[in-house]
């Protein structure tokens, strides 16, 4: 935690390198055939799925117990847990580092010559920057953001792993995962609303107004992008199939 607090601005370096590699990678692949990389993708996705599941299993019980004992607002506004709760500090550090590792997702898209959509790289870039910035500020709301991300990624990366292994998965599963991502964004907006309400009501809250506004902007933009994806992937196709 201390290392990220000290060197959180390195996230801008990682993002700059990431965006440069996207540009160079796409140019390099223009005259080359797509790589299959199914085995590598399966191992990659399964590793991230296991990491997300383990993290969820460690964080979820503690956070729910704290809500029951001290109330929801305590989990949103009190930052003492960063020093007192060593388990969460441990997993939140790994969460922040995992945002750098997850940039590797894009390598598979480029090397397999798949379409790189705005949602993918925009989400990776902004989540990394916000996570490292919030870690150095010890933002209390991040507890819920981290937990929700781990829960959704447990399902998402498991799905990617099974798809890479050529398992036949019903289309409804992908729809449910996208729905979960939309609900995650709603959850993020709700947590931010609660923290903002606490501040404007004069109650003590360790999450700053500027951070709340930044987070709300991010979650709102994610919701719009995922909603657009949901419409194009499921609703629009369903309408076309019915009309055909």
XYZ file of C-alpha atoms in Angstrom:
244
model
C 0.000 0.000 0.000
C 2.780 2.435 0.946
C 4.568 1.788 -2.347
C 1.480 2.623 -4.422
C 0.774 5.684 -2.268
C 4.289 6.911 -3.020
C 4.481 5.980 -6.692
C 0.831 6.164 -7.787
C 1.745 8.525 -10.641
C 3.459 5.559 -12.310
C -0.042 4.612 -13.419
C 0.192 7.375 -16.038
C 3.395 5.794 -17.347
C 1.741 2.367 -17.562
C -1.246 3.834 -19.392
C 0.974 5.718 -21.854
C 2.949 2.551 -22.637
C -0.318 0.616 -22.948
C -1.810 3.037 -25.483
C 1.450 3.124 -27.451
C 1.589 -0.685 -27.579
C -2.015 -0.801 -28.812
C -1.094 1.466 -31.718
C 2.124 -0.405 -32.531
C 0.494 -3.812 -32.067
C -2.367 -3.075 -34.447
C 0.039 -1.762 -37.080
C 2.262 -4.817 -36.667
C -0.691 -7.191 -37.106
C -2.045 -5.479 -40.240
C 0.010 -7.648 -42.598
C -0.040 -10.777 -40.446
C -2.480 -13.606 -39.903
C -4.340 -13.768 -36.609
C -2.913 -15.965 -33.860
C -5.262 -18.504 -32.286
C -3.797 -18.450 -28.731
C -6.679 -20.482 -27.271
C -4.548 -22.325 -24.708
C -2.774 -19.156 -23.589
C -6.088 -17.292 -23.352
C -7.661 -20.112 -21.336
C -4.772 -20.134 -18.847
C -4.748 -16.334 -18.646
C -8.490 -16.051 -18.061
C -8.618 -18.954 -15.626
C -5.790 -17.444 -13.559
C -7.623 -14.118 -13.287
C -10.879 -15.923 -12.498
C -9.290 -17.877 -9.631
C -7.681 -14.693 -8.302
C -11.035 -12.884 -8.397
C -12.880 -15.740 -6.678
C -10.292 -16.001 -3.889
C -10.364 -12.233 -3.369
C -14.158 -12.216 -3.209
C -14.162 -15.029 -0.651
C -11.783 -13.070 1.590
C -13.370 -9.601 1.304
C -17.120 -10.299 1.106
C -17.615 -11.937 4.549
C -15.640 -9.205 6.321
C -17.462 -6.356 4.620
C -20.898 -7.854 5.262
C -20.002 -8.434 8.922
C -18.885 -4.813 9.235
C -22.145 -3.574 7.696
C -24.085 -5.662 10.210
C -22.049 -4.452 13.193
C -21.304 -0.806 12.324
C -23.692 0.121 9.517
C -23.341 0.724 5.785
C -22.169 4.329 6.150
C -19.201 3.217 8.212
C -17.980 1.096 5.289
C -18.428 4.031 2.913
C -16.926 6.818 5.015
C -14.433 5.398 7.532
C -10.865 5.034 6.254
C -9.317 3.534 9.398
C -9.793 0.042 7.958
C -6.793 0.584 5.667
C -4.533 0.389 8.723
C -6.647 -1.796 10.995
C -7.846 -4.416 8.511
C -4.704 -6.122 7.262
C -6.635 -8.644 5.185
C -8.356 -5.943 3.164
C -5.138 -3.943 2.815
C -3.462 -7.072 1.451
C -6.152 -7.773 -1.151
C -6.643 -4.120 -2.105
C -2.918 -3.897 -2.906
C -3.225 -6.934 -5.151
C -6.355 -5.425 -6.695
C -4.443 -2.281 -7.635
C -1.608 -4.336 -9.125
C -4.069 -6.556 -10.994
C -5.290 -3.521 -12.934
C -1.832 -3.366 -14.509
C -1.815 -7.104 -15.215
C -5.279 -6.963 -16.799
C -3.957 -4.639 -19.488
C -2.697 -7.896 -20.981
C -6.292 -8.682 -22.003
C -5.834 -6.289 -24.899
C -2.837 -8.218 -26.239
C -5.092 -11.189 -26.974
C -7.564 -8.978 -28.841
C -4.823 -7.450 -30.986
C -2.918 -10.686 -31.663
C -6.142 -12.519 -32.542
C -7.145 -9.561 -34.778
C -10.452 -9.017 -33.031
C -12.252 -5.681 -32.933
C -10.933 -3.394 -30.186
C -13.920 -1.368 -28.997
C -13.849 1.898 -27.055
C -15.367 0.270 -23.970
C -12.455 -2.153 -23.641
C -9.459 0.172 -23.667
C -11.262 3.136 -22.077
C -12.356 0.955 -19.165
C -8.858 -0.475 -18.657
C -7.210 2.957 -18.740
C -9.603 4.797 -16.444
C -9.944 1.986 -13.899
C -6.160 1.740 -13.547
C -5.730 5.500 -13.128
C -8.628 5.857 -10.686
C -7.639 2.793 -8.643
C -4.081 3.975 -8.086
C -5.200 7.540 -7.394
C -7.797 6.383 -4.855
C -5.353 3.997 -3.203
C -2.953 6.824 -2.414
C -5.895 8.837 -1.018
C -7.174 5.881 1.065
C -10.712 6.336 -0.249
C -13.242 4.367 1.886
C -15.753 3.854 -0.948
C -13.112 1.832 -2.786
C -13.950 -1.143 -0.578
C -17.272 -1.577 -2.355
C -15.800 -0.791 -5.770
C -13.143 -3.467 -5.274
C -15.604 -6.080 -4.025
C -18.076 -5.509 -6.875
C -15.264 -5.680 -9.409
C -13.979 -8.962 -7.990
C -17.468 -10.513 -8.017
C -18.150 -9.576 -11.637
C -14.662 -10.567 -12.774
C -15.080 -13.974 -11.138
C -17.906 -14.673 -13.579
C -16.467 -12.781 -16.545
C -13.031 -14.390 -16.605
C -14.523 -17.830 -15.934
C -16.720 -17.308 -18.990
C -13.721 -16.266 -21.095
C -11.755 -19.306 -19.922
C -14.506 -21.783 -20.808
C -15.067 -20.073 -24.160
C -11.357 -20.361 -24.946
C -11.559 -24.072 -24.094
C -14.395 -24.395 -26.645
C -17.130 -25.180 -24.152
C -20.601 -24.556 -25.539
C -22.042 -21.834 -23.321
C -25.617 -20.548 -23.755
C -25.887 -16.991 -25.068
C -27.950 -16.163 -22.000
C -24.818 -16.517 -19.836
C -23.083 -13.678 -21.693
C -26.247 -11.624 -21.324
C -26.317 -12.252 -17.568
C -22.673 -11.192 -17.227
C -23.322 -7.941 -19.105
C -26.375 -7.402 -16.893
C -24.168 -7.932 -13.831
C -21.756 -5.325 -15.195
C -24.614 -2.852 -15.594
C -25.721 -3.561 -12.015
C -22.126 -3.062 -10.860
C -22.194 0.452 -12.310
C -25.510 1.174 -10.597
C -23.988 -0.096 -7.343
C -20.993 2.204 -7.798
C -23.275 5.182 -8.351
C -25.275 4.289 -5.237
C -22.159 4.061 -3.041
C -20.996 7.441 -4.346
C -24.436 8.950 -3.746
C -24.376 7.741 -0.141
C -20.917 9.223 0.488
C -21.922 12.514 -1.142
C -25.114 12.635 0.919
C -23.102 12.087 4.111
C -20.768 14.973 3.254
C -23.495 17.416 2.251
C -25.429 16.543 5.425
C -22.463 17.571 7.567
C -21.464 14.073 8.636
C -17.808 13.022 8.729
C -16.818 11.077 5.613
C -13.327 10.151 4.478
C -14.205 10.261 0.779
C -13.626 13.698 -0.750
C -16.163 15.509 -2.942
C -13.760 15.716 -5.890
C -13.144 11.967 -5.781
C -16.886 11.287 -5.576
C -17.602 13.445 -8.626
C -14.795 11.800 -10.576
C -16.066 8.349 -9.645
C -19.666 9.218 -10.549
C -18.525 10.444 -13.969
C -16.657 7.193 -14.553
C -19.462 4.904 -13.418
C -22.027 6.838 -15.455
C -19.866 6.589 -18.588
C -19.322 2.860 -17.993
C -23.061 2.319 -17.605
C -23.768 4.071 -20.897
C -21.105 2.065 -22.733
C -22.262 -1.261 -21.269
C -25.886 -0.361 -22.019
C -24.888 0.337 -25.625
C -23.084 -3.021 -25.738
C -26.118 -4.780 -24.256
C -28.450 -3.218 -26.810
C -26.257 -4.028 -29.813
C -25.367 -7.543 -28.637
C -28.750 -8.786 -27.443
C -31.732 -6.489 -28.012
C -30.875 -5.317 -31.532
C -30.066 -8.851 -32.676
C -33.286 -10.179 -31.149
C -35.331 -7.583 -33.056
C -33.574 -8.465 -36.317
C -34.163 -12.194 -35.780
C -37.882 -11.619 -35.160
C -38.274 -9.396 -38.219
C -36.411 -11.925 -40.374
